[in-house]
mmCIF file of C-alpha atoms in Angstrom:
data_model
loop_
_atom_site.group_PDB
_atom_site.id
_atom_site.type_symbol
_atom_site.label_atom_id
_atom_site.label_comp_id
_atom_site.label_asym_id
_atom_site.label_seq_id
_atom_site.Cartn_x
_atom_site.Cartn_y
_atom_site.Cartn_z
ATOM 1 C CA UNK A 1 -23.020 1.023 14.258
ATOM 2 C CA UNK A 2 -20.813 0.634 11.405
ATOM 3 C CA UNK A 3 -17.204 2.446 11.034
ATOM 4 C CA UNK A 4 -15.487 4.052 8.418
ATOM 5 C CA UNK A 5 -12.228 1.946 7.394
ATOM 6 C CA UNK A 6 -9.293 2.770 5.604
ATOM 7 C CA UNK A 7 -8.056 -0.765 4.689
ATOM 8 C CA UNK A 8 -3.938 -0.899 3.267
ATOM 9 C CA UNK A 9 -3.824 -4.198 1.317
ATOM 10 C CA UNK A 10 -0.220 -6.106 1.681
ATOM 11 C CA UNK A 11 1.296 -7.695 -1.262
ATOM 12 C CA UNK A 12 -0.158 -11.127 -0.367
ATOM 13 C CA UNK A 13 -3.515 -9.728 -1.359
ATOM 14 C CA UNK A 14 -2.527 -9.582 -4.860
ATOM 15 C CA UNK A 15 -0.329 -11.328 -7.479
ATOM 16 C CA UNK A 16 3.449 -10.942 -9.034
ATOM 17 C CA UNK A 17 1.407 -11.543 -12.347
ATOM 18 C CA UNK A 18 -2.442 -10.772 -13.550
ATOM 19 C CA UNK A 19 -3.191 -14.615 -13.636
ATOM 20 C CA UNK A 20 -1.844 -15.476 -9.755
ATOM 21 C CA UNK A 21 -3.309 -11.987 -9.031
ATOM 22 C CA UNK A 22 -6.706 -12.743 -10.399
ATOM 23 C CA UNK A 23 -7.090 -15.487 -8.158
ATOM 24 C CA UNK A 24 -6.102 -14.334 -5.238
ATOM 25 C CA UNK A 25 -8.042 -11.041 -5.024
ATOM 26 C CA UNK A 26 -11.307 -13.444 -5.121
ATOM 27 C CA UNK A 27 -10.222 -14.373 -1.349
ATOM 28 C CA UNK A 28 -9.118 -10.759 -0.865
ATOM 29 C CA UNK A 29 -12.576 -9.481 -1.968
ATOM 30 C CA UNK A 30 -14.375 -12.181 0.992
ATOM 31 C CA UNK A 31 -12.379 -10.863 3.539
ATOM 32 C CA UNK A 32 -13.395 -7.127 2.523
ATOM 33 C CA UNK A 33 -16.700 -7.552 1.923
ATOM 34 C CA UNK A 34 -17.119 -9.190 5.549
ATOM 35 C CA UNK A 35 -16.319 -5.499 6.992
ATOM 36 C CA UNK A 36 -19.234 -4.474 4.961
ATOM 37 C CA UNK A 37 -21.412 -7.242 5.938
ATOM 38 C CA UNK A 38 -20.666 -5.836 10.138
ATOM 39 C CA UNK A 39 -21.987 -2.331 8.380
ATOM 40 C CA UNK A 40 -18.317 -0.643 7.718
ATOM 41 C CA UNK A 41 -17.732 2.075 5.032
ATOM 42 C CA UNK A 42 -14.714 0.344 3.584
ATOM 43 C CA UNK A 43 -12.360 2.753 1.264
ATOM 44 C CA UNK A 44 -9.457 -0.010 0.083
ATOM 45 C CA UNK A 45 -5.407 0.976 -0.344
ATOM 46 C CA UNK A 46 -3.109 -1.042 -2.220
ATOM 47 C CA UNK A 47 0.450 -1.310 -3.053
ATOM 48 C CA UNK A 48 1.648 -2.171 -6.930
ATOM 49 C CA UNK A 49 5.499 -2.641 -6.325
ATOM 50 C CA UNK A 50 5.674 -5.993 -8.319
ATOM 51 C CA UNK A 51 3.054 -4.791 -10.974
ATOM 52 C CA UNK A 52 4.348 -1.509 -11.650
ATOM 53 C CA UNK A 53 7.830 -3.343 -12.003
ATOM 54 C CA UNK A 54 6.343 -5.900 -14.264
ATOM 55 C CA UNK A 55 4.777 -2.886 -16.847
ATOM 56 C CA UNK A 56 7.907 -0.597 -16.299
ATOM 57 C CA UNK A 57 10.483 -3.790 -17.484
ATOM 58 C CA UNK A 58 8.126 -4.603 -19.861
ATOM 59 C CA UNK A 59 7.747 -1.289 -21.545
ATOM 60 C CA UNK A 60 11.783 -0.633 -21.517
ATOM 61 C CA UNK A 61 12.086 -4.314 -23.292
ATOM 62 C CA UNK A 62 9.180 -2.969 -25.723
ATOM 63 C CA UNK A 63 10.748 0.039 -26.592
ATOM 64 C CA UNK A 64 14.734 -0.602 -26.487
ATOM 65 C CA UNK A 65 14.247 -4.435 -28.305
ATOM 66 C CA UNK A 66 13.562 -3.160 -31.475
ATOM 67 C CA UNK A 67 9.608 -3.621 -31.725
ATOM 68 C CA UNK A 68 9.097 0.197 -32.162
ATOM 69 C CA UNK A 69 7.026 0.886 -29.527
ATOM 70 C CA UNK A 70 7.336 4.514 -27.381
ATOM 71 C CA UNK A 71 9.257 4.797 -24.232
ATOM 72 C CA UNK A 72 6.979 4.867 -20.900
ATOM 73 C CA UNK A 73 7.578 7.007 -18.172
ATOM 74 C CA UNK A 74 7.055 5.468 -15.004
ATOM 75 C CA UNK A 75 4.295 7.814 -13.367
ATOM 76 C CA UNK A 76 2.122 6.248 -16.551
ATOM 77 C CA UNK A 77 3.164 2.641 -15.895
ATOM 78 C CA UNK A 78 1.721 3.340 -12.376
ATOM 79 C CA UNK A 79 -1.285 5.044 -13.760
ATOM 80 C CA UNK A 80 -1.595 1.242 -15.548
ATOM 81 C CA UNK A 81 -0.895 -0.586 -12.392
ATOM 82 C CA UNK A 82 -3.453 1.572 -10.286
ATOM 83 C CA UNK A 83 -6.038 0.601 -13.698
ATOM 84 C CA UNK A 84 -5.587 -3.405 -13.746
ATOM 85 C CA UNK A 85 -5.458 -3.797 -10.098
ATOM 86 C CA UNK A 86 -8.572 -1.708 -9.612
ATOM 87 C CA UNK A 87 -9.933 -4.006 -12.265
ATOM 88 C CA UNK A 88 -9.711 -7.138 -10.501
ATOM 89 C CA UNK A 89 -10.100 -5.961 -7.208
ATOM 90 C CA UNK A 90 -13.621 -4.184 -8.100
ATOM 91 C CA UNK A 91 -14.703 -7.148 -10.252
ATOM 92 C CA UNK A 92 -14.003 -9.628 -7.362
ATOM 93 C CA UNK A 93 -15.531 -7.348 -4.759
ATOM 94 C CA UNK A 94 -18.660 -6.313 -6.673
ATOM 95 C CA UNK A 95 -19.183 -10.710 -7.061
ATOM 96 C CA UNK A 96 -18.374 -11.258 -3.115
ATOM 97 C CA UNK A 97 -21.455 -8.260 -2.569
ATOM 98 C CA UNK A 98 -23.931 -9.762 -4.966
ATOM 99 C CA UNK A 99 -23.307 -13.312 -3.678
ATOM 100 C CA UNK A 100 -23.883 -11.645 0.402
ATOM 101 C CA UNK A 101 -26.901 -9.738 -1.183
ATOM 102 C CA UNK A 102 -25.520 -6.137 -0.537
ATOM 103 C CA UNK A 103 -26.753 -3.607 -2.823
ATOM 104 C CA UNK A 104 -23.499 -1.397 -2.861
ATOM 105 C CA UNK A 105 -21.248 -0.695 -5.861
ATOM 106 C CA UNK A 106 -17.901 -1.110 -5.745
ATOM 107 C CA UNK A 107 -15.157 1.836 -8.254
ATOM 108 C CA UNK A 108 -11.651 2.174 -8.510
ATOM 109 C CA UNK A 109 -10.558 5.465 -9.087
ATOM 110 C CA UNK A 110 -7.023 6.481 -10.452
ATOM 111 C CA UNK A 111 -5.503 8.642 -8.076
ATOM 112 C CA UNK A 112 -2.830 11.110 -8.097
ATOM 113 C CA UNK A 113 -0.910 12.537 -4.733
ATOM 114 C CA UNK A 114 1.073 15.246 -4.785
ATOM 115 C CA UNK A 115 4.617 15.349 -3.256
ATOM 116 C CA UNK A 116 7.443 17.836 -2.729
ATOM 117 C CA UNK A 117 9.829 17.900 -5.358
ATOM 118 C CA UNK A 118 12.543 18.819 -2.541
ATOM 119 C CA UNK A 119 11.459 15.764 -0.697
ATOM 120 C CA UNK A 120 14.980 14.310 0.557
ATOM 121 C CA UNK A 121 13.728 11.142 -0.736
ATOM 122 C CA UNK A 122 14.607 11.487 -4.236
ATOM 123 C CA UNK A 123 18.411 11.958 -3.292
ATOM 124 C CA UNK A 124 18.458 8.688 -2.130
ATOM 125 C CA UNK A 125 16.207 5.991 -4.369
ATOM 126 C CA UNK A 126 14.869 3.103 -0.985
ATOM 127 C CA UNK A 127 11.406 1.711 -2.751
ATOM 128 C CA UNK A 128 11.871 -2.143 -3.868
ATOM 129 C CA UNK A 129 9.511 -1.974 -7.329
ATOM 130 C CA UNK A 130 9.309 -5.492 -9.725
ATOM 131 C CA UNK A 131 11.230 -8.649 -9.379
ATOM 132 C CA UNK A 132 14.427 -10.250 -7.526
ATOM 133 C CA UNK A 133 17.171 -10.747 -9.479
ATOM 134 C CA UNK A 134 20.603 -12.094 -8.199
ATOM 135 C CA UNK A 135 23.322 -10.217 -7.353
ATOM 136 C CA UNK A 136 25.073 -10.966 -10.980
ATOM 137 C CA UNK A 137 21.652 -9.860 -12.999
ATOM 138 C CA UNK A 138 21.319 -6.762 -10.429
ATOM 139 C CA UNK A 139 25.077 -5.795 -11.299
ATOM 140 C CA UNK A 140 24.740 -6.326 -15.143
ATOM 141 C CA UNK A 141 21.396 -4.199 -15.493
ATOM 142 C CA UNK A 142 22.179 -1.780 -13.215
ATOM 143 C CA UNK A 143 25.253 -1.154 -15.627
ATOM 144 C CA UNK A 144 23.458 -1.053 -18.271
ATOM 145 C CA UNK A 145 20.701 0.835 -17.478
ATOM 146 C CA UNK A 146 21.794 3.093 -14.336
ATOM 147 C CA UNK A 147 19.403 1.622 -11.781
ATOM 148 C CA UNK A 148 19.720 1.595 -8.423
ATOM 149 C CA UNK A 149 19.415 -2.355 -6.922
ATOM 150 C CA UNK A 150 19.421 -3.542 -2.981
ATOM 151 C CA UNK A 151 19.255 -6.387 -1.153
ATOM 152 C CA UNK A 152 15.799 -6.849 0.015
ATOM 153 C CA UNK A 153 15.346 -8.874 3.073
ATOM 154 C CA UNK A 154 17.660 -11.980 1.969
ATOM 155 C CA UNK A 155 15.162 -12.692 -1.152
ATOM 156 C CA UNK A 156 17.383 -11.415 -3.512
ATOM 157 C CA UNK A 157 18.461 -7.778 -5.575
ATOM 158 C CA UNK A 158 15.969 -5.407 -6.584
ATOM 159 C CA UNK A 159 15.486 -2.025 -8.176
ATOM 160 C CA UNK A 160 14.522 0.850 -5.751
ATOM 161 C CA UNK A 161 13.134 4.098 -6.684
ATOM 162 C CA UNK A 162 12.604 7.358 -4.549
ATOM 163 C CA UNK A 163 9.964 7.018 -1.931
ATOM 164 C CA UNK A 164 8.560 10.288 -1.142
ATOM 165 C CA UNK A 165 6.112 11.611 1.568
ATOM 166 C CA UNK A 166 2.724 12.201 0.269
ATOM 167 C CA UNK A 167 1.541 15.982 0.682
ATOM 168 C CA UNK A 168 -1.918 16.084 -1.026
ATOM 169 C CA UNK A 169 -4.709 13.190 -2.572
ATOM 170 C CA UNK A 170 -5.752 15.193 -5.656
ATOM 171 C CA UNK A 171 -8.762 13.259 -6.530
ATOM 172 C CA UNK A 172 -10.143 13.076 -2.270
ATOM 173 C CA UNK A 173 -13.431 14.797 -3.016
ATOM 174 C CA UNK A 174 -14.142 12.443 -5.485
ATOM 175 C CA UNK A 175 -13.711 9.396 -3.079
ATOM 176 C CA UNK A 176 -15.377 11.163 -0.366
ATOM 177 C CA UNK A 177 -18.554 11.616 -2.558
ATOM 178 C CA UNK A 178 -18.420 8.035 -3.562
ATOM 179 C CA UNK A 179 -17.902 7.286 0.331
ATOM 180 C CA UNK A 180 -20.527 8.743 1.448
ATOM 181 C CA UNK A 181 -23.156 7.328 -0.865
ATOM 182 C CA UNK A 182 -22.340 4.311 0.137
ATOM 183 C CA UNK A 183 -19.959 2.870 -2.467
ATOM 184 C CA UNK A 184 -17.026 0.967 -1.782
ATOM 185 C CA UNK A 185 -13.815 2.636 -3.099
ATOM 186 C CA UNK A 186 -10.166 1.603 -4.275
ATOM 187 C CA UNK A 187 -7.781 4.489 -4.135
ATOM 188 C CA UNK A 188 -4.556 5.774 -3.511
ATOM 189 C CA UNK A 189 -3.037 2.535 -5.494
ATOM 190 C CA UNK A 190 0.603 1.754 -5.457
ATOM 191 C CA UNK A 191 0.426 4.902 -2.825
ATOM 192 C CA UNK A 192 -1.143 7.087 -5.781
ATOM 193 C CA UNK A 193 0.796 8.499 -9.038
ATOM 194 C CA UNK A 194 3.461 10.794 -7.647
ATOM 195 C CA UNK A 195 3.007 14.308 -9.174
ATOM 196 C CA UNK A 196 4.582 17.757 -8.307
ATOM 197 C CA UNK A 197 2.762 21.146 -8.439
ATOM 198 C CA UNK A 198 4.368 23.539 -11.240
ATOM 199 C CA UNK A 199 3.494 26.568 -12.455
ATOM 200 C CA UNK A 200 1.602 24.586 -15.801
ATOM 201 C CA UNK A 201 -0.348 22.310 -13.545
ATOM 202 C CA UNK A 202 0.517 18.745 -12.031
ATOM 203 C CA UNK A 203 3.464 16.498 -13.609
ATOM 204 C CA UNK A 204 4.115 13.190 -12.640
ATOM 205 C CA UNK A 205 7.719 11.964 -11.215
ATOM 206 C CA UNK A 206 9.640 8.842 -10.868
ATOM 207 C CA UNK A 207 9.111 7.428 -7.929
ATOM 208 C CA UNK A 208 6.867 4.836 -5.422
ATOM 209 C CA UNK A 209 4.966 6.724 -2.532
ATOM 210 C CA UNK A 210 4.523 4.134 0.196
ATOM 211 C CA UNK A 211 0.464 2.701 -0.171
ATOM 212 C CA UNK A 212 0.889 2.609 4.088
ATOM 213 C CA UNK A 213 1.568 6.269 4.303
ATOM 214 C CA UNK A 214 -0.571 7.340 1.548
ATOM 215 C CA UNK A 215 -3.615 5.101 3.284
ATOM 216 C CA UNK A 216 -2.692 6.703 6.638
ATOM 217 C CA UNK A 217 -2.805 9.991 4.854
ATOM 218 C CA UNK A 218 -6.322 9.111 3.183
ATOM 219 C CA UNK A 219 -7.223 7.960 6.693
ATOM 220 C CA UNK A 220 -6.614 11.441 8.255
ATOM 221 C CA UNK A 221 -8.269 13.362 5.335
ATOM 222 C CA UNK A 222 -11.598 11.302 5.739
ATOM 223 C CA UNK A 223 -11.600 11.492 9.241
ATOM 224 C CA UNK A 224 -11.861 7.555 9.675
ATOM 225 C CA UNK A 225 -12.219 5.818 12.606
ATOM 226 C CA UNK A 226 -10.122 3.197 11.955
ATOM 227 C CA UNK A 227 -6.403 2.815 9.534
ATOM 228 C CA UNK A 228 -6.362 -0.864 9.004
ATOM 229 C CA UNK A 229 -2.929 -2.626 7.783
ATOM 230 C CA UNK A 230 -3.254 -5.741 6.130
ATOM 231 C CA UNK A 231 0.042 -7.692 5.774
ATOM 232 C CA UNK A 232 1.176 -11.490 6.058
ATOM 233 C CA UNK A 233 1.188 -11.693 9.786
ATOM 234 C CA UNK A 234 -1.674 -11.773 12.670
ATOM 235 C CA UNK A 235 0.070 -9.622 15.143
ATOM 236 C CA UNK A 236 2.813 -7.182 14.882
ATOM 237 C CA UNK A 237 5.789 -8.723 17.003
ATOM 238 C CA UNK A 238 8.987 -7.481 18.851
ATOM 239 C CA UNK A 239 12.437 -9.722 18.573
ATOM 240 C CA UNK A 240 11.293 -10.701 15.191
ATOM 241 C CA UNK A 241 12.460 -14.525 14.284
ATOM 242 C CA UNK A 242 14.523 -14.392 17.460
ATOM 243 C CA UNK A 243 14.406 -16.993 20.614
ATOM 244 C CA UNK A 244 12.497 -14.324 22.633
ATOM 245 C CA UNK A 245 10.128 -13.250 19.781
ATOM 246 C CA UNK A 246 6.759 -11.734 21.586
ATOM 247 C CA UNK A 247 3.291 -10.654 19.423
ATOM 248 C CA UNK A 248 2.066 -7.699 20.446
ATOM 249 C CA UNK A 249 -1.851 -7.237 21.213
ATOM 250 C CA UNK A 250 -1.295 -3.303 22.182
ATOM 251 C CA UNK A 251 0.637 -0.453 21.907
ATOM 252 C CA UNK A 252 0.544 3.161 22.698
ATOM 253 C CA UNK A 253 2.018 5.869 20.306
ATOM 254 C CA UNK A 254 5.043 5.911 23.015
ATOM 255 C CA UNK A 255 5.006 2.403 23.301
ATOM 256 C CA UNK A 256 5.596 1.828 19.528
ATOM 257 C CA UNK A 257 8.078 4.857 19.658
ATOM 258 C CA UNK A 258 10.329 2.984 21.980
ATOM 259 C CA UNK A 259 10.520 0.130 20.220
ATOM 260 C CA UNK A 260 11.255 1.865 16.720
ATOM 261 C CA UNK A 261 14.235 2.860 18.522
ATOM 262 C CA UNK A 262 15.337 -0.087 19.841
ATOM 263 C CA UNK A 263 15.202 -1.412 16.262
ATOM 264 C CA UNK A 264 12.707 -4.095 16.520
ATOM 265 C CA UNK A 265 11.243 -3.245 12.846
ATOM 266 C CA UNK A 266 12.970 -4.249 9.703
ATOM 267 C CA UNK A 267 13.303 -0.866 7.586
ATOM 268 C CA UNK A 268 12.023 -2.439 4.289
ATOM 269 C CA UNK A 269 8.906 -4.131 6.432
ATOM 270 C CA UNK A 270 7.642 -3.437 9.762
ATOM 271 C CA UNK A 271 8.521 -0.086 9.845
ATOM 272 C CA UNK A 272 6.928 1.870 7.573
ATOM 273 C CA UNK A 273 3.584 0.116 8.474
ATOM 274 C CA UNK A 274 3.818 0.800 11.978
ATOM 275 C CA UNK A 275 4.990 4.584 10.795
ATOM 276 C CA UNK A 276 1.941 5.249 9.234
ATOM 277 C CA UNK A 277 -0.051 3.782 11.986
ATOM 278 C CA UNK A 278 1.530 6.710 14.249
ATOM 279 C CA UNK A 279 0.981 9.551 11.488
ATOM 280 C CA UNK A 280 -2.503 8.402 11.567
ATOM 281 C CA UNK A 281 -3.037 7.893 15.546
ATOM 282 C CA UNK A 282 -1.021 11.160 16.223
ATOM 283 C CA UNK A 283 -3.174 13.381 13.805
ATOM 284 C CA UNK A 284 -6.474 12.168 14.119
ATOM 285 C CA UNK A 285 -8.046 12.707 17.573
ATOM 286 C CA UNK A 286 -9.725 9.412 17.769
ATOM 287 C CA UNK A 287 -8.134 7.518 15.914
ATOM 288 C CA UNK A 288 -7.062 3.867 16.002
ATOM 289 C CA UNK A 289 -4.986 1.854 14.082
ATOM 290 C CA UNK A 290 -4.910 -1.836 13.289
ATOM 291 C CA UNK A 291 -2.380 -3.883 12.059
ATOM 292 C CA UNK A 292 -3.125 -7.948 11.221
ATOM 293 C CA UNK A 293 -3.301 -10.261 8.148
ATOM 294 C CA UNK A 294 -5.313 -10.458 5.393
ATOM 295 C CA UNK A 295 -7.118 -13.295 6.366
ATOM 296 C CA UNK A 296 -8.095 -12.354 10.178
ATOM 297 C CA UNK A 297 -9.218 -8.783 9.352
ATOM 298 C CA UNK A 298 -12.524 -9.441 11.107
ATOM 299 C CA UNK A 299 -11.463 -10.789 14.236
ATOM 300 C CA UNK A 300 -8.789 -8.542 14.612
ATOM 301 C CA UNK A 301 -11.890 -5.734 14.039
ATOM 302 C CA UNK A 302 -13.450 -7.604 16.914
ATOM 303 C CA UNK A 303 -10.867 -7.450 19.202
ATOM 304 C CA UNK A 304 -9.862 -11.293 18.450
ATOM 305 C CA UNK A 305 -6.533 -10.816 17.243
ATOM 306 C CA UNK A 306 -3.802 -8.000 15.213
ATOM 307 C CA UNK A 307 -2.187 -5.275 17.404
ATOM 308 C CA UNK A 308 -4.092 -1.904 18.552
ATOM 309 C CA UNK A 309 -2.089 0.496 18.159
ATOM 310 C CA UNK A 310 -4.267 4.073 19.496
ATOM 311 C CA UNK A 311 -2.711 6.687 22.043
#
């Protein structure tokens, strides 16, 4: 009998630009529609930090190089990243189940998640969103235009953003309706458009909510059996590029506890994945986490490969 996955897509799923992206969701979209082929309802995550970095610089070159065009604020240039990326994922997906014969339909459906305005996060900007620079090009337009740049895991300088915790998935009964007709369903991209709760009704905010929290959240709220992280690697490991390096097949929530601490996961990468595996595992009574690459989802779903990570 089939299980109900949340699957969080990595960046190597997708493109830094709608042509590389286009092509590489079409291998995305065979590894995703094998889960459906064992029986799985499959509700698909993403992240959009490159994308909604590409439409945000784009936008602020639009409207500040003299071709007359409005500013964007960035809760819409997410709201366009959630829209394309939806768009090729659901067009690539919807091929991969006509070719297997699968009479499903596959939707994207632009999400909003609410978040606390007092969230802690927005005092102190940590979300990497669009491309590398250098450390001169970082310097100059954070000058100019009062970003906020860091290094990001020796690739270079980019902008960061506030990352806060997500509270609320707006559109869930929507998705769960969808879910449980059948469908395949893409929410919660780029982590969902950050809004806050006023007294006039939602408004968006400036920021990036982490897709791996917001998936773990989406994971708990639909009862799942299963949180699945997809990233570039096939097991989670400990002493990370080190002499000693060790993959890791299973953990505990104690387990993975202890070795937060002892600092084996690199803030900006490990971490937060293996963070939402534990929101997810601690809140949800039966539920198991999974965290492999793109590419060996299905034998890590049969116990082939990734790293377990359940209580």
């Amino acid at each position: 009998m089939g299980k109900r996955l949340v699957i969080a897509l990595g960046g190597n799923a997708l493109g830094n630009n709608p042509e590389e992206q286009l092509q590489l969701v079409k291998e995305t979209a065979k590894s995703v529609v094998d889960l459906v082929k064992d029986g799985n309802d499959v509700i698909i995550g993403h992240g959009n930090g490159p994308q909604v970095g590409m439409i945000n610089l784009a936008m602020d070159f639009s409207a500040n190089g003299g071709a007359g065009t409005p500013s964007m604020p960035f809760p819409e240039c997410g709201a366009m990243s959630q829209g394309y990326i939806g768009y090729h994922l659901q067009q690539a997906i919807q091929e991969e189940l006509k070719k297997a014969g699968i009479d499903k339909e596959c939707a994207s459906i632009i999400t909003q998640v609410v978040v606390d305005e007092k969230d802690p996060a927005f005092e102190k900007p940590s979300k990497p969103v669009g491309m590398f620079y250098s450390k001169e090009e970082a310097e100059k337009i954070q000058k100019e235009k009062g970003f906020t740049f860091v290094e990001d895991a020796g690739r270079g300088y980019r902008r960061v953003v506030p990352s806060p915790k997500p509270q609320r998935i707006v559109e869930l009964n929507v998705v769960n309706q969808l879910v449980g007709h059948g469908n395949v369903v893409i929410t919660v991209g780029g982590g969902g458009i950050p809004v806050i709760e006023t007294e006039e009704g939602l408004k968006g905010v400036a920021s990036v909510i982490d897709k791996d929290r917001s998936s773990a959240k989406l994971a708990m709220d639909l009862k799942a059996d299963m949180l699945v992280i997809l990233t570039a690697v096939d097991r989670v490991c400990i002493n990370f590029n080190k002499p000693d390096q060790k993959s890791i097949a299973e953990m505990t929530v104690e387990d993975a506890k202890q070795y937060i601490k002892e600092g084996h996961f690199a803030p900006g990468s490990m971490l937060p994945k293996v963070e939402a595996c534990l929101d997810f595992v601690e809140n949800n009574p039966n539920g198991v986490a999974l965290i492999t690459s793109l590419e060996k989802a299905k034998e890590a779903l049969h116990g082939e490969t990734g790293t377990i990570i359940k209580k």
